[in-house]
Each structure stands twice: as structure tokens, then as C-alpha cells.
Amino acid sequence: MSSTAGQVIKCKAAVAWEAGKPLVIEQIEVAPPQKMEVRVKIMFTSLCHTDVYFWEAKGQTPLFPRIFGHEAGGIVESVGEGVTDLQPGDKVLPIFTGECGECRHCKSVESNMCDLLRINTDRGEMLHDGKSRFSKNGKPIYHFLGTSTFSEYTVLHVGSLAKINPAAPLDKVCVLSCGISTGLGATLNVAKPTKGSTVAVFGLGAVGLAAAEGARISGASRIIGIDLNASRFNDAKKFGVTEFVNPKDHNKPIQQVIAEMTDGGVDRSIECTGNVNAMISAFECVHDGWGVAVLVGVPNKDDAFKTNPVNLLNERTLKGTFFGNYKPRSDIPNVVEQYMKKELEVEKFITHQVPFSDINKAFELMLKGEGLRCMIHMDG
């Protein structure tokens, strides 16, 4: 065990003290892991839109002070009671959802929605005792998504950690712990396009481009990217997108435009915006008889999906997916292996780099819509 095992660790963390205000680099205390918990030294982390959404606290119950962050790579520092499949020195990816291995979902080959460790945006404490492992001057700081990777050390439930190849570069594969795997899996695991098929991707942010990457890997002949931001179109070519459609350029429903482009509709579509109108368009643009639409984006809680039931009766299929249908502990190590075998590229998703001391720069870039993923170096 490491020399710090069982002890409180003092380290730096980027603390969000209140909604929408810049994060503050503070020295905090991180308690040792308790039963079925693991303490991890975070080496690299990146910023996902989900962090920004909850930092802004628009439409949710605010929970502050809080340590955000959930896309990261690190090394196990110490383990708590009952942890047998991880040990100090292991390379791991923290995952915002988990895999307990015991519930009906974990035992099902079809589901990755663990009863115990499924994403919970409201919970700010650990499951074991309902307490935080973070504090400053004796006062607790809340966790986020069970990960809180904007800290040099963090504590997670063992079920939210994927043990990966020790040779994998953490500054690259850490982006596989959230958005990239979500989009990639939505295509490979759920839409499952066949070689030569046509695929439409709605939304060309990081998740949408990962979905396009999945279509490219699958051998799709046409990958149509749909986005309101024309500046995204050129970069999307790197991810296999062959054609681009901006709904603002047309005076008819975009599903009609796509149907006309593809002789009745695409074989598969993946929606990655969270806009309910885009979701409806993604469903209605697939070909009758065999078309499959997959919803990835998270809509507003009051949204309603409306379409004529005939669209379903005409043998179109509508599916949803959570984290690309990947089981975190079982499947993500294999996604890392795809990268190690050069079957999957992740470098092209990483468009910016900043030291940990400049973490607010990453927020500024995302708020401006610049780049895809900003890599934050914890030693900087």
C-alpha cells in the first residue's frame, strides 16, 4: 500500500463555491476511502458540457460548494475495505455511472443501467455513509456524479472505476470516460449500421462526432452531419462526415430534406443535441421498413416527443441509449484497447490543453463553443 494509505491527504482542488462563478483552486482535505471505495490520484481531466450545465445550475437544485469533473484518468492511491479487483498503482478511468455487478441490470447482457450506481446528479455524498470525503477547514464540500475529478485526489465507489491497460496514455484515453464513448457506443452498440449504409448524425459536438466516428468504423458509405453551426462542418470531415446539412439553409423540415437526399431516408440516425425537435427529425428521417433512430441527447424535463404513430407502424424503430450501452467496468477497458490497437482515434477530439491552475480557461472555451475537448493537466 502507498505511504498515504489510511491518512487524510491535503491537495489542490478546483472548488465551485457558487453557481456560475469561476472555480477557485483551494487546498482541501481528502479522507481515506471507506468500504468499497477507492482513492485515486487524478493525472488528467477534461471538461464536458455536463460539468458546465450543473456549474451554471440552470434548471436544477443548486448544490454548492462542489467539486465538478467526471472525464479523467488516474492512478489508484489506496483502496478501502472489500475492494479486491483494484490495487495501488492501477491505471483507471473514473466513470459517471457505475457497475455494481450484482443488480438485474448488471447481470443483463442488454442493459448498463446499474440500480446502485446509475448517474445521480443530485447526490453530493458517498453511498456508504452519506458523507463527503472532501472538506476544507472542517466543512464538507460536495461530490459530483460520484467522480469529482477536478481535484488532485478523489474518492469513488469501486464500481465507478474502469481498470485499463497500464500502457495506455492517460492524457489521451481519459476522454473515453464520458462523451466519446457515449457517441461511439450509440452507433456501434445501438444503431449498429452495416457496411455501406447511410447514417445521419444530428449535432456535431464531441458526442456527435464520436457517433460519426462509429459510423466510419462501421463502414458507412454516407455520413450526413446536421448542425446549426456552419463552422463545425469543416472539422467534421476528420471524423468521417461526408455531407453537411444546416437546417437554417432550408425552408422545409430537415427530415424531408434528408429523405429527398437519400431516396426515402437514411438507414440509421443518431441524435446528439438534446433538442426535442431534432429528436423528432432524427426519427422521421430514417427509412421506413428498416430505419433505426437512436436518441443520445438529454432533453429538457418538460419536453414531449410527438410523432404520428404511423411512423412506427411503417416499421421505423426508435431507441434510446445511456452511455452508449457500455458497461463501465466490463466494456470500457475494451474501448481503450481499440485505441491501443489504432482502431480508434482519440487525439483529434483533444483540441486544447491547459494547466490545472488555468482550469477556468477550459470553461471559457466551452462557453464560447470553441474546440471539442480541453485537456487539463493536473500537475500544472
Coordinates of C-alpha atoms in Angstrom, one line a residue:
M1 CA 0.0 0.0 0.0
S2 CA 1.1 3.6 -0.5
S3 CA 2.6 5.6 2.3
T4 CA -0.5 7.8 2.4
A5 CA -3.0 4.9 2.7
G6 CA -5.4 5.4 5.6
Q7 CA -4.4 9.0 6.0
V8 CA -6.1 12.3 5.1
I9 CA -4.4 13.8 2.1
K10 CA -4.1 17.5 1.6
C11 CA -4.2 18.5 -2.0
K12 CA -5.4 21.1 -4.5
A13 CA -8.9 21.1 -5.9
A14 CA -10.9 23.5 -8.1
V15 CA -13.9 24.3 -5.9
A16 CA -17.1 25.8 -7.3
W17 CA -18.4 27.9 -4.3
E18 CA -21.5 29.1 -6.1
A19 CA -23.3 28.8 -9.4
G20 CA -21.7 30.4 -12.4
K21 CA -18.7 31.9 -10.6
P22 CA -15.1 31.0 -11.5
L23 CA -13.7 27.9 -9.8
V24 CA -11.2 28.6 -7.0
I25 CA -8.0 26.5 -6.6
E26 CA -8.1 25.6 -2.9
Q27 CA -6.1 23.3 -0.6
I28 CA -8.6 20.7 0.7
E29 CA -8.5 17.6 2.7
V30 CA -9.5 14.2 1.1
A31 CA -10.4 11.5 3.6
P32 CA -9.3 7.8 3.1
P33 CA -11.6 5.5 1.2
Q34 CA -14.2 3.6 3.2
K35 CA -15.9 0.3 2.4
M36 CA -16.0 -0.5 -1.3
E37 CA -14.3 2.9 -2.1
V38 CA -11.1 3.8 -3.9
R39 CA -8.9 6.9 -3.6
V40 CA -7.4 7.9 -6.9
K41 CA -4.7 10.4 -7.9
I42 CA -6.1 12.2 -10.9
M43 CA -3.4 12.8 -13.6
F44 CA -5.5 14.3 -16.4
T45 CA -9.1 15.5 -16.6
S46 CA -11.1 17.2 -19.3
L47 CA -14.2 19.4 -19.3
C48 CA -17.6 18.0 -20.5
H49 CA -20.7 20.1 -21.2
T50 CA -22.4 18.3 -18.3
D51 CA -19.9 20.0 -15.8
V52 CA -20.8 23.4 -17.2
Y53 CA -24.5 22.7 -17.2
F54 CA -24.5 21.9 -13.5
W55 CA -22.0 24.6 -12.6
E56 CA -24.4 27.1 -14.1
A57 CA -27.2 25.4 -12.1
K58 CA -29.9 26.3 -14.7
G59 CA -33.0 24.2 -14.0
Q60 CA -31.5 22.1 -11.2
T61 CA -31.4 22.3 -7.5
P62 CA -28.1 24.0 -6.8
L63 CA -25.6 22.1 -4.6
F64 CA -22.6 24.1 -3.5
P65 CA -19.7 24.1 -2.7
R66 CA -18.9 21.3 -5.1
I67 CA -16.0 19.7 -6.9
F68 CA -17.1 19.1 -10.5
G69 CA -15.3 16.9 -13.2
H70 CA -16.0 13.4 -14.5
E71 CA -13.9 12.8 -17.6
A72 CA -10.5 11.8 -16.3
G73 CA -7.7 9.3 -16.0
G74 CA -5.8 8.5 -12.8
I75 CA -3.8 6.0 -10.7
V76 CA -5.2 4.2 -7.6
E77 CA -3.6 5.6 -4.5
S78 CA -5.3 3.3 -1.9
V79 CA -8.4 1.1 -1.6
G80 CA -11.0 0.7 1.2
E81 CA -12.4 -2.4 2.8
G82 CA -13.9 -5.0 0.5
V83 CA -12.1 -3.8 -2.7
T84 CA -10.4 -6.8 -4.3
D85 CA -10.1 -6.1 -8.0
L86 CA -8.1 -2.9 -7.8
Q87 CA -4.8 -2.1 -6.0
P88 CA -2.5 0.9 -5.7
G89 CA -0.7 1.7 -8.9
D90 CA -3.5 0.5 -11.2
K91 CA -4.5 2.9 -14.1
V92 CA -8.1 3.7 -14.0
L93 CA -10.8 5.8 -15.7
P94 CA -13.5 7.2 -13.4
I95 CA -17.0 6.8 -14.9
F96 CA -20.0 8.9 -14.0
T97 CA -22.2 5.8 -13.9
G98 CA -21.3 2.5 -12.4
E99 CA -21.5 -1.2 -12.5
C100 CA -22.1 -3.0 -9.2
G101 CA -22.1 -6.4 -10.8
E102 CA -25.0 -7.7 -8.7
C103 CA -28.3 -6.0 -9.8
R104 CA -30.6 -7.2 -12.5
H105 CA -29.2 -4.5 -14.9
C106 CA -25.6 -5.5 -14.4
K107 CA -26.5 -9.2 -14.8
S108 CA -28.4 -8.5 -18.1
V109 CA -26.5 -8.6 -21.3
E110 CA -28.8 -5.9 -22.7
S111 CA -28.6 -3.2 -20.0
N112 CA -25.9 -1.0 -18.5
M113 CA -28.2 1.0 -16.1
C114 CA -26.9 -0.2 -12.7
D115 CA -29.5 0.1 -10.0
L116 CA -27.0 1.1 -7.3
L117 CA -24.6 3.3 -9.3
R118 CA -26.7 4.8 -12.1
I119 CA -26.0 8.5 -12.6
N120 CA -27.4 10.7 -9.8
T121 CA -26.8 14.4 -10.3
D122 CA -28.4 15.4 -7.0
R123 CA -26.3 13.2 -4.7
G124 CA -23.3 15.0 -3.2
E125 CA -22.1 12.4 -0.7
M126 CA -20.8 8.9 -0.8
L127 CA -23.2 5.9 -0.7
H128 CA -21.5 4.1 2.1
D129 CA -22.3 6.6 4.9
G130 CA -23.9 9.6 3.2
K131 CA -20.9 11.8 3.9
S132 CA -18.4 13.7 1.8
R133 CA -14.8 12.7 1.6
F134 CA -13.8 16.3 0.7
S135 CA -13.5 19.1 3.3
K136 CA -11.9 22.5 3.9
N137 CA -11.4 23.8 7.4
G138 CA -13.6 21.0 8.6
K139 CA -16.6 21.9 6.4
P140 CA -17.7 19.4 3.7
I141 CA -17.5 20.0 0.0
Y142 CA -20.0 18.1 -2.1
H143 CA -19.1 15.4 -4.7
F144 CA -20.4 15.4 -8.3
L145 CA -21.6 12.3 -10.2
G146 CA -19.6 10.2 -7.8
T147 CA -16.4 11.2 -9.5
S148 CA -15.3 14.9 -8.8
T149 CA -12.1 14.8 -10.9
F150 CA -11.3 18.5 -10.6
S151 CA -9.2 17.5 -7.6
E152 CA -5.7 16.1 -7.4
Y153 CA -7.1 13.2 -5.3
T154 CA -10.7 12.0 -5.3
V155 CA -12.7 9.1 -3.8
L156 CA -15.1 6.9 -5.8
H157 CA -17.1 3.8 -5.3
V158 CA -15.1 0.9 -6.8
G159 CA -18.0 0.2 -9.3
S160 CA -17.4 3.6 -10.9
L161 CA -13.8 2.8 -12.0
A162 CA -12.6 1.0 -15.1
K163 CA -9.2 -0.6 -14.8
I164 CA -7.3 -0.2 -18.0
N165 CA -4.2 -1.3 -19.8
P166 CA -1.2 0.0 -17.8
A167 CA 0.5 1.1 -21.1
A168 CA -2.5 3.3 -22.1
P169 CA -1.6 7.1 -22.1
L170 CA -4.0 8.7 -19.6
D171 CA -3.7 12.1 -21.3
K172 CA -5.4 10.6 -24.4
V173 CA -7.7 7.8 -23.2
C174 CA -9.3 9.9 -20.4
V175 CA -11.7 11.3 -22.9
L176 CA -13.2 7.8 -23.3
S177 CA -14.7 8.0 -19.8
C178 CA -17.7 10.0 -20.9
G179 CA -18.7 11.8 -24.1
I180 CA -16.6 10.0 -26.7
S181 CA -17.7 6.5 -25.5
T182 CA -21.3 7.8 -25.3
G183 CA -21.4 8.8 -29.0
L184 CA -19.3 5.9 -30.2
G185 CA -21.4 3.3 -28.4
A186 CA -24.6 4.9 -29.6
T187 CA -23.6 4.0 -33.1
L188 CA -21.6 0.7 -32.6
N189 CA -23.8 -0.8 -29.9
V190 CA -27.3 0.5 -30.5
A191 CA -27.7 1.9 -34.1
K192 CA -25.4 -0.9 -35.5
P193 CA -25.1 0.4 -39.1
T194 CA -24.0 -2.2 -41.6
K195 CA -21.2 -1.6 -44.1
G196 CA -22.3 0.6 -47.0
S197 CA -25.3 2.1 -45.1
T198 CA -26.3 5.7 -44.8
V199 CA -26.1 7.4 -41.4
A200 CA -27.4 10.9 -40.2
V201 CA -25.8 12.5 -37.2
F202 CA -27.7 15.4 -35.5
G203 CA -25.3 17.7 -33.6
L204 CA -21.6 17.9 -34.4
G205 CA -20.2 18.5 -30.9
A206 CA -17.8 15.9 -29.3
V207 CA -20.6 13.3 -28.8
G208 CA -22.0 13.7 -32.3
L209 CA -18.5 13.5 -33.8
A210 CA -17.9 10.3 -31.8
A211 CA -21.1 8.9 -33.2
A212 CA -19.8 9.8 -36.7
E213 CA -16.5 8.1 -35.9
G214 CA -18.6 5.0 -35.0
A215 CA -20.3 5.2 -38.4
R216 CA -16.9 5.5 -40.1
I217 CA -15.6 2.4 -38.3
S218 CA -18.7 0.5 -39.3
G219 CA -18.0 1.3 -43.0
A220 CA -21.0 3.6 -43.6
S221 CA -21.0 4.8 -47.2
R222 CA -22.6 8.2 -46.4
I223 CA -22.4 10.0 -43.1
I224 CA -24.6 13.2 -43.1
G225 CA -23.9 15.7 -40.4
I226 CA -26.7 18.1 -39.3
D227 CA -25.8 21.2 -37.3
L228 CA -26.9 24.8 -37.0
N229 CA -23.2 25.9 -36.6
A230 CA -21.7 26.0 -40.1
S231 CA -18.2 26.4 -38.6
R232 CA -18.3 22.8 -37.4
F233 CA -18.7 21.3 -40.8
N234 CA -15.1 21.5 -42.0
D235 CA -13.6 19.8 -38.9
A236 CA -16.3 17.1 -39.1
K237 CA -14.6 15.7 -42.2
K238 CA -11.8 14.3 -39.9
F239 CA -14.5 12.1 -38.3
G240 CA -15.8 10.6 -41.5
V241 CA -18.7 13.0 -42.2
T242 CA -19.2 13.1 -45.9
E243 CA -22.1 15.6 -46.3
F244 CA -23.4 18.5 -44.3
V245 CA -26.8 20.0 -43.8
N246 CA -27.6 23.2 -42.0
P247 CA -31.4 23.4 -41.2
K248 CA -31.2 27.2 -41.5
D249 CA -30.4 26.8 -45.2
H250 CA -33.8 25.1 -45.9
N251 CA -37.4 26.2 -45.8
K252 CA -38.8 22.7 -45.3
P253 CA -38.5 20.3 -42.4
I254 CA -35.0 18.8 -42.2
Q255 CA -36.3 15.3 -42.2
Q256 CA -37.9 15.9 -45.5
V257 CA -34.6 17.3 -46.9
I258 CA -32.7 14.2 -45.7
A259 CA -35.4 11.9 -47.1
E260 CA -35.0 13.6 -50.5
M261 CA -31.2 13.3 -50.4
T262 CA -31.3 9.6 -49.6
D263 CA -34.1 8.1 -51.7
G264 CA -36.6 7.9 -48.8
G265 CA -34.5 8.2 -45.7
V266 CA -31.3 7.1 -44.0
D267 CA -30.7 3.6 -42.7
R268 CA -29.6 4.9 -39.3
S269 CA -29.7 8.2 -37.4
I270 CA -28.1 9.3 -34.1
E271 CA -29.4 12.4 -32.3
C272 CA -26.8 14.1 -30.1
T273 CA -28.2 17.6 -29.3
G274 CA -30.9 17.1 -26.6
N275 CA -33.3 19.3 -28.7
V276 CA -36.6 17.6 -28.9
N277 CA -37.3 18.9 -32.4
A278 CA -34.0 17.4 -33.5
M279 CA -35.1 14.1 -31.9
I280 CA -38.3 14.1 -33.9
S281 CA -36.5 14.9 -37.1
A282 CA -33.9 12.2 -36.4
F283 CA -36.7 9.6 -36.1
E284 CA -38.7 10.8 -39.0
C285 CA -35.7 10.9 -41.4
V286 CA -35.0 7.2 -41.2
H287 CA -36.3 4.9 -44.0
D288 CA -39.5 3.0 -43.4
G289 CA -39.2 -0.7 -43.2
W290 CA -35.8 -0.8 -41.6
G291 CA -34.7 2.6 -40.4
V292 CA -33.4 2.9 -36.8
A293 CA -33.1 6.2 -34.9
V294 CA -31.1 6.4 -31.7
L295 CA -31.6 9.3 -29.1
V296 CA -28.5 10.3 -27.2
G297 CA -29.1 13.9 -26.1
V298 CA -30.8 14.7 -22.8
P299 CA -33.9 16.8 -23.3
N300 CA -35.4 19.4 -21.0
K301 CA -37.6 17.7 -18.4
D302 CA -40.8 19.2 -19.7
D303 CA -40.3 18.3 -23.4
A304 CA -42.6 15.9 -25.2
F305 CA -41.8 13.7 -28.2
K306 CA -44.6 13.9 -30.7
T307 CA -44.8 12.0 -34.0
N308 CA -47.6 10.3 -35.9
P309 CA -47.9 6.6 -34.8
V310 CA -47.9 5.6 -38.5
N311 CA -44.2 6.4 -38.5
L312 CA -43.8 3.4 -36.1
L313 CA -46.3 1.2 -37.8
N314 CA -44.3 1.7 -41.0
E315 CA -41.5 -0.2 -39.3
R316 CA -39.2 2.6 -38.2
T317 CA -37.5 1.9 -34.9
L318 CA -36.8 4.4 -32.1
K319 CA -34.3 3.7 -29.5
G320 CA -32.6 5.5 -26.6
T321 CA -29.2 4.9 -25.1
F322 CA -27.3 5.7 -21.9
F323 CA -23.5 6.0 -22.0
G324 CA -23.6 4.2 -25.4
N325 CA -24.8 1.0 -23.8
Y326 CA -21.4 0.4 -22.4
K327 CA -21.0 -1.3 -19.0
P328 CA -18.2 0.8 -17.4
R329 CA -16.1 -1.9 -15.8
S330 CA -16.7 -4.6 -18.3
D331 CA -16.6 -2.7 -21.6
I332 CA -14.6 0.5 -21.3
P333 CA -11.3 -1.4 -20.9
N334 CA -12.0 -2.9 -24.3
V335 CA -12.7 0.5 -25.8
V336 CA -9.3 1.6 -24.5
E337 CA -7.8 -1.5 -26.3
Q338 CA -9.4 -0.3 -29.6
Y339 CA -7.4 2.9 -29.2
M340 CA -4.2 0.9 -28.3
K341 CA -4.7 -1.2 -31.5
K342 CA -5.1 2.0 -33.5
E343 CA -8.7 1.0 -34.4
L344 CA -10.0 4.2 -32.8
E345 CA -8.5 7.7 -32.8
V346 CA -9.0 10.0 -29.8
E347 CA -6.3 12.6 -30.3
K348 CA -8.5 14.5 -32.8
F349 CA -11.1 15.1 -30.1
I350 CA -8.5 16.9 -27.9
T351 CA -8.3 20.5 -29.3
H352 CA -7.0 22.5 -26.3
Q353 CA -4.6 22.0 -23.3
V354 CA -4.4 24.0 -20.1
P355 CA -2.7 23.5 -16.7
F356 CA -4.9 22.8 -13.7
S357 CA -4.2 26.3 -12.4
D358 CA -5.9 27.7 -15.5
I359 CA -9.0 25.5 -15.4
N360 CA -11.4 28.4 -15.8
K361 CA -9.9 28.9 -19.3
A362 CA -11.5 25.5 -20.2
F363 CA -14.9 26.8 -19.1
E364 CA -14.4 29.9 -21.2
L365 CA -13.6 27.9 -24.3
M366 CA -16.7 25.7 -23.9
L367 CA -19.0 28.6 -23.2
K368 CA -17.7 30.2 -26.5
G369 CA -18.3 26.9 -28.3
E370 CA -14.6 26.7 -29.2
G371 CA -13.0 23.3 -29.7
L372 CA -14.1 19.8 -28.6
R373 CA -12.2 18.7 -25.5
C374 CA -9.8 20.7 -23.4
M375 CA -7.3 18.6 -21.6
I376 CA -6.4 19.8 -18.1
H377 CA -3.0 18.8 -16.8
M378 CA -3.3 18.2 -13.0
D379 CA 0.5 18.8 -12.5
G380 CA 0.3 22.3 -13.9

